[in-house]
GROMACS .gro file of C-alpha atoms in nm:
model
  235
    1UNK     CA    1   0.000   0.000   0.000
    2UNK     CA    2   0.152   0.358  -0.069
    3UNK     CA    3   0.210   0.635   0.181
    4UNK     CA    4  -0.030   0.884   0.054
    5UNK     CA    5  -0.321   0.865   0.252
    6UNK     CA    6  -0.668   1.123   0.129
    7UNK     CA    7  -0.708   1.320   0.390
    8UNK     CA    8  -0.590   1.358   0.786
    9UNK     CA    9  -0.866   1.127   0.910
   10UNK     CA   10  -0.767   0.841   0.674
   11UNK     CA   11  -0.404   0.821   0.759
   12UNK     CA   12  -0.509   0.831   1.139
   13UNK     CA   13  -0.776   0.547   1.099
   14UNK     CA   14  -0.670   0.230   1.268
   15UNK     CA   15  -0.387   0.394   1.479
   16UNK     CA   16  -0.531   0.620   1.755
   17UNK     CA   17  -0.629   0.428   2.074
   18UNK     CA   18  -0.655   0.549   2.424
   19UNK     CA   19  -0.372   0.600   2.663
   20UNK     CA   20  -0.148   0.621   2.394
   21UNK     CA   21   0.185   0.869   2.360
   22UNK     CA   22   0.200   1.105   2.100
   23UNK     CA   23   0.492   1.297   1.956
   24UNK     CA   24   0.356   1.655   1.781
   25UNK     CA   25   0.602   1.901   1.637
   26UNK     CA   26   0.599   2.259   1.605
   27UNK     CA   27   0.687   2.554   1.821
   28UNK     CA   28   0.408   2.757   1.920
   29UNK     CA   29   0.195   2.742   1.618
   30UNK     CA   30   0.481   2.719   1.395
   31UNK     CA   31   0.519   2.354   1.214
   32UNK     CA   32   0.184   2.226   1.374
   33UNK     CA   33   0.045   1.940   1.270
   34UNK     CA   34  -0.276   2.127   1.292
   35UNK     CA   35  -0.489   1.902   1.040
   36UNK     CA   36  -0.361   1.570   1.242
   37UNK     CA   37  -0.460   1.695   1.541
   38UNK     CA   38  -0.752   1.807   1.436
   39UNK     CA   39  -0.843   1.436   1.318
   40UNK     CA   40  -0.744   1.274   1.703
   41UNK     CA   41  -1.007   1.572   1.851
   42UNK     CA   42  -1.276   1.443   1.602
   43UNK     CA   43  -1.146   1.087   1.662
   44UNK     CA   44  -1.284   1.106   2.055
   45UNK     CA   45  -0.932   0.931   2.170
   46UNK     CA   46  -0.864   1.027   2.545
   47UNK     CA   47  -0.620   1.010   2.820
   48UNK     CA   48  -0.315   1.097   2.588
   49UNK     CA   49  -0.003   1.182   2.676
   50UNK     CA   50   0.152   1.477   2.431
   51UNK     CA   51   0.499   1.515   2.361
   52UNK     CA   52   0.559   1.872   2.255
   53UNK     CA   53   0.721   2.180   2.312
   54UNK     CA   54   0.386   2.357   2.445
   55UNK     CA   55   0.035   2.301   2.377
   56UNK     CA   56  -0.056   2.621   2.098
   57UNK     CA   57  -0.289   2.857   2.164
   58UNK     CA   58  -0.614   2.815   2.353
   59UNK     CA   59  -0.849   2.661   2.063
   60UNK     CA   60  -0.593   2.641   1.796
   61UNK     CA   61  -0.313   2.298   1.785
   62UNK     CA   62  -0.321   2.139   2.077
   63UNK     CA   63  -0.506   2.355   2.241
   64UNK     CA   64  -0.836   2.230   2.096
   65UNK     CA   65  -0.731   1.840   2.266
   66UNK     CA   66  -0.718   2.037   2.616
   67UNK     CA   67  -1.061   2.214   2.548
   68UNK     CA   68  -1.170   1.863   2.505
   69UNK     CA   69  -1.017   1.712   2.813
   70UNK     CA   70  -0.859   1.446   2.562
   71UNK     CA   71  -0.505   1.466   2.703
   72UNK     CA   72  -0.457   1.349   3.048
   73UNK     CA   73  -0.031   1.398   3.038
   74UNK     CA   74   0.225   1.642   2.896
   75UNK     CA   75   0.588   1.650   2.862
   76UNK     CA   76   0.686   2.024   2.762
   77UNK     CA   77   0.901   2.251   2.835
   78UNK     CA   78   0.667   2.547   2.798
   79UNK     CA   79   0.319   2.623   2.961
   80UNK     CA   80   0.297   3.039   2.823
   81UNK     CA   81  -0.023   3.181   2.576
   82UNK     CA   82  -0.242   2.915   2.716
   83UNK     CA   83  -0.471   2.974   2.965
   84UNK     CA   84  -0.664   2.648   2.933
   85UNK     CA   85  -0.326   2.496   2.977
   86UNK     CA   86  -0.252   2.711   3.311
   87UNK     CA   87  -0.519   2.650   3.427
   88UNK     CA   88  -0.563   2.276   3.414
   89UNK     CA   89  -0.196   2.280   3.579
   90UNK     CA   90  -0.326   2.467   3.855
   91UNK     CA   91  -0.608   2.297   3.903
   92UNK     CA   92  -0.433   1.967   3.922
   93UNK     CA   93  -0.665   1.874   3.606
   94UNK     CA   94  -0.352   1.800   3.393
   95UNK     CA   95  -0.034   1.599   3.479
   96UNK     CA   96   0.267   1.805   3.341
   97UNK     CA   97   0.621   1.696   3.288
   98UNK     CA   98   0.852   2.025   3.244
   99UNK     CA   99   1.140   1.948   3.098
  100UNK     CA  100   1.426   2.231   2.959
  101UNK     CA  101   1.362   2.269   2.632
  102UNK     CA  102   1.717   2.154   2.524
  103UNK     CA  103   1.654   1.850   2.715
  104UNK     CA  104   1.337   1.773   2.582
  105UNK     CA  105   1.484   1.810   2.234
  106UNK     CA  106   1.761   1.597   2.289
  107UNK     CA  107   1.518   1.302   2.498
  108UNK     CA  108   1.325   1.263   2.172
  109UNK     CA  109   1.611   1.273   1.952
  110UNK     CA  110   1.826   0.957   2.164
  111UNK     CA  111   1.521   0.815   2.148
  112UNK     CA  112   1.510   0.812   1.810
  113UNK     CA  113   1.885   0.717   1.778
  114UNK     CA  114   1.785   0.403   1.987
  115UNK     CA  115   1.966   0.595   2.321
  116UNK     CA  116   1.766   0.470   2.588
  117UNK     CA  117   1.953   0.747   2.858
  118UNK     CA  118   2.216   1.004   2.879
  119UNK     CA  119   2.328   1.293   3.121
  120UNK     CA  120   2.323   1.670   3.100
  121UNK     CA  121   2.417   1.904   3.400
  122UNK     CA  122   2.139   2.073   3.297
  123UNK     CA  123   1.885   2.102   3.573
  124UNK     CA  124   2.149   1.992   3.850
  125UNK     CA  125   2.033   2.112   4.173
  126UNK     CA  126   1.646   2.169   4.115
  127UNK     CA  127   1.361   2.044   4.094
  128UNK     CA  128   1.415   1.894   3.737
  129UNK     CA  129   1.688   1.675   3.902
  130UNK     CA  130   1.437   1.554   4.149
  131UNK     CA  131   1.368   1.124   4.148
  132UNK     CA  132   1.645   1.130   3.871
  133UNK     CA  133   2.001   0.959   3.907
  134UNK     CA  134   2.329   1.162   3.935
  135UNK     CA  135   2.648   1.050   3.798
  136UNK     CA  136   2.976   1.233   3.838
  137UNK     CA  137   3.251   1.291   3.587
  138UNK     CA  138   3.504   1.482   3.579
  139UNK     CA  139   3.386   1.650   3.899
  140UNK     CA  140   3.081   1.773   3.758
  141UNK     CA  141   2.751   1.600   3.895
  142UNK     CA  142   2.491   1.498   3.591
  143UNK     CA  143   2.158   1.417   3.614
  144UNK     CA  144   2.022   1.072   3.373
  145UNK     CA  145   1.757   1.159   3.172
  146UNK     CA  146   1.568   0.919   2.916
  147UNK     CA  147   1.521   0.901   2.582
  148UNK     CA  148   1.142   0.944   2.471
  149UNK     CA  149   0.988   0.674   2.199
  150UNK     CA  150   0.666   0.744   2.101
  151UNK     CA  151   0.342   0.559   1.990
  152UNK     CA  152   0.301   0.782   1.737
  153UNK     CA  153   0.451   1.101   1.556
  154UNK     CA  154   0.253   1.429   1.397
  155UNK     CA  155   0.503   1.648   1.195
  156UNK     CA  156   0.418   1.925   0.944
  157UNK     CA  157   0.691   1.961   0.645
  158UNK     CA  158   0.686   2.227   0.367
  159UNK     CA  159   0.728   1.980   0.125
  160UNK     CA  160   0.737   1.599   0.088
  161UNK     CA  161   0.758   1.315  -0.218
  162UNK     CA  162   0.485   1.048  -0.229
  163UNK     CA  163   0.808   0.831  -0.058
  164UNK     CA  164   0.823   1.055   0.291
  165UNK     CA  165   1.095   1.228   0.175
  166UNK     CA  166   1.047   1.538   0.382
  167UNK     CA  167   1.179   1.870   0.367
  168UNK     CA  168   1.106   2.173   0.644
  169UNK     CA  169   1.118   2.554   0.594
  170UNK     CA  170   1.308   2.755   0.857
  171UNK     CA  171   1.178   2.786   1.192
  172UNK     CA  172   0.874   2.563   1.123
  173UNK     CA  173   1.166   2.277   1.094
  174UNK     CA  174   1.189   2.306   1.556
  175UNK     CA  175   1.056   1.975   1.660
  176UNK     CA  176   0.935   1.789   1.338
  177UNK     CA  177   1.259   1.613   1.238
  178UNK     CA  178   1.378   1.421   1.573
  179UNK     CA  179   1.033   1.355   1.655
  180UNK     CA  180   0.971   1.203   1.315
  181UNK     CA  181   1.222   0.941   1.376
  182UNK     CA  182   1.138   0.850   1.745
  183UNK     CA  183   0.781   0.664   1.732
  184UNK     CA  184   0.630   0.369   1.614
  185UNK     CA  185   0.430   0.522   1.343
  186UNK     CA  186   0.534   0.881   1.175
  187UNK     CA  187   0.291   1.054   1.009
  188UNK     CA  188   0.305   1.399   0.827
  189UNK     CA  189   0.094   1.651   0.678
  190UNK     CA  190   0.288   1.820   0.423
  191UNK     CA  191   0.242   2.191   0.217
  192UNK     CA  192   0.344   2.035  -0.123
  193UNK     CA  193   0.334   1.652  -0.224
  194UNK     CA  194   0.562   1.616  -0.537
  195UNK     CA  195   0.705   1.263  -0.680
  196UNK     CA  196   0.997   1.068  -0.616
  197UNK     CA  197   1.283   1.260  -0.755
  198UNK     CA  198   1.163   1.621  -0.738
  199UNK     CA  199   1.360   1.678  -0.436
  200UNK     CA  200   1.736   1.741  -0.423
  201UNK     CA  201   1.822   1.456  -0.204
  202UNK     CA  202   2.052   1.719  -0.039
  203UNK     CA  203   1.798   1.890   0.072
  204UNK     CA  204   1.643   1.588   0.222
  205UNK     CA  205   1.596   1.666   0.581
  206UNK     CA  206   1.380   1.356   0.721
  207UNK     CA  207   1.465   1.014   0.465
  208UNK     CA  208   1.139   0.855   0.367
  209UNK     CA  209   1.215   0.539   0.581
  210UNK     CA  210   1.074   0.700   0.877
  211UNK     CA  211   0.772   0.816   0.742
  212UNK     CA  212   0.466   0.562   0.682
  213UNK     CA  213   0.205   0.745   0.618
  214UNK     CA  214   0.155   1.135   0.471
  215UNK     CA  215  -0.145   1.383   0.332
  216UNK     CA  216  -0.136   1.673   0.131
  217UNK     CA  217  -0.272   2.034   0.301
  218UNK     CA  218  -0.593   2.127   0.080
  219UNK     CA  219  -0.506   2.466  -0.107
  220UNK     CA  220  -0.720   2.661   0.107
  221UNK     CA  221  -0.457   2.517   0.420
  222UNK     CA  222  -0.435   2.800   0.692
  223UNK     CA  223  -0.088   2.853   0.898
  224UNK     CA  224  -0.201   3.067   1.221
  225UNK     CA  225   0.021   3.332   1.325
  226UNK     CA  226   0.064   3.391   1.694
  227UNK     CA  227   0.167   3.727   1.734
  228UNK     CA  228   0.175   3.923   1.420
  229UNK     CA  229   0.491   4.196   1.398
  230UNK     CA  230   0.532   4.423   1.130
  231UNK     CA  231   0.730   4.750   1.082
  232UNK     CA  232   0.496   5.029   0.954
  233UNK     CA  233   0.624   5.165   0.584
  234UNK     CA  234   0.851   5.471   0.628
  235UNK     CA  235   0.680   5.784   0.573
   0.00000   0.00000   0.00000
């Protein structure tokens, strides 16, 4: 069976279950997998644990799953521009694991290099290092922390081949490339689907083998801004 898959809902179908752990990429709303996780809100999958930088906007990424009460875990490193997220926390209504973002970037990418641990001196001394191991070297106490495999991974690329050859555009690359090889099952969502052999293989970012499943953004395929800067035209 190919890769391509119609539409978000199709390439989810048969995968999403409860309880399961979910890698999604992006950066604030930039590099969402917005149409995927769309499909898992319409799905009615619950008690998910979320893998991602932050958790969007409220209403918009992941923030729709939270309005829904569909995700019962995440590991982030940021909480900021969501309030349904804050205030879930601070109700105790959400289980959060806060993790520095460096760290978190580098958990999903061992896990994806088939590193099941390593240690940072990041976080020595508070509460991050709490229930962890310490190992010393060189003088210098390190704290273990463990690489993250995924059930399942949502990435957004600019452009992809009918193959999963997958290529990202500047910022909205963040999250999308380790996370796409550290899960059982990668899907994407990508801008532009072209055929094998349209892409520079140098410009190859994520190699096909990790992908198993894609779908092509309609035309009419919004990116959301979050905050909106622009310099007003000289006079």
């Amino acid at each position: 069976m190919g890769k391509v898959y119609p539409d978000a809902v199709a390439a989810l179908a048969g995968v999403l279950r409860d309880g399961m752990m979910i890698h999604s990429g992006g950066f604030g709303l930039c590099g969402i997998p917005s149409l995927l996780i769309d499909a898992i809100r319409d799905s009615g999958v619950k008690d998910l644990t979320i893998v991602s930088n932050n958790a969007g906007i409220d209403d918009v990424g992941l923030g729709k799953l939270l309005r829904t009460r569909q995700v019962k875990k995440m590991i982030a490193s940021y909480v900021g521009e969501n309030a349904e997220f804050a205030r879930q926390f601070l109700a105790g209504e959400l289980e959060i694991e806060f993790n520095p973002q460096g760290t978190l970037a580098e958990r999903i990418r061992a896990g994806g290099a088939g590193i099941p641990a390593f240690f940072t001196k990041t976080g020595v001394g508070t509460k991050v290092a709490e229930g962890k191991p310490t190992q010393v070297f060189d003088g210098e106490t390190y704290i273990m922390e463990r690489g993250i495999v995924a059930d399942l991974a949502l990435v957004h690329a600019w452009k992809g081949d009918t193959e999963g050859n997958l290529v990202y555009r500047r910022t909205a690359r963040n999250f999308n490339p380790m996370m796409a090889t550290a899960a059982r099952l990668t899907v994407a969502q990508v801008e532009h689907l072209v055929q094998p052999g349209e892409i520079d293989p140098d410009h190859i970012i994520t190699p096909g083998v990790y992908v198993k499943r894609i779908i092509e953004c309609p035309a009419d395929f919004e990116k959301r801004i979050e905050n909106r800067t622009i310099t007003p035209k000289a006079a």
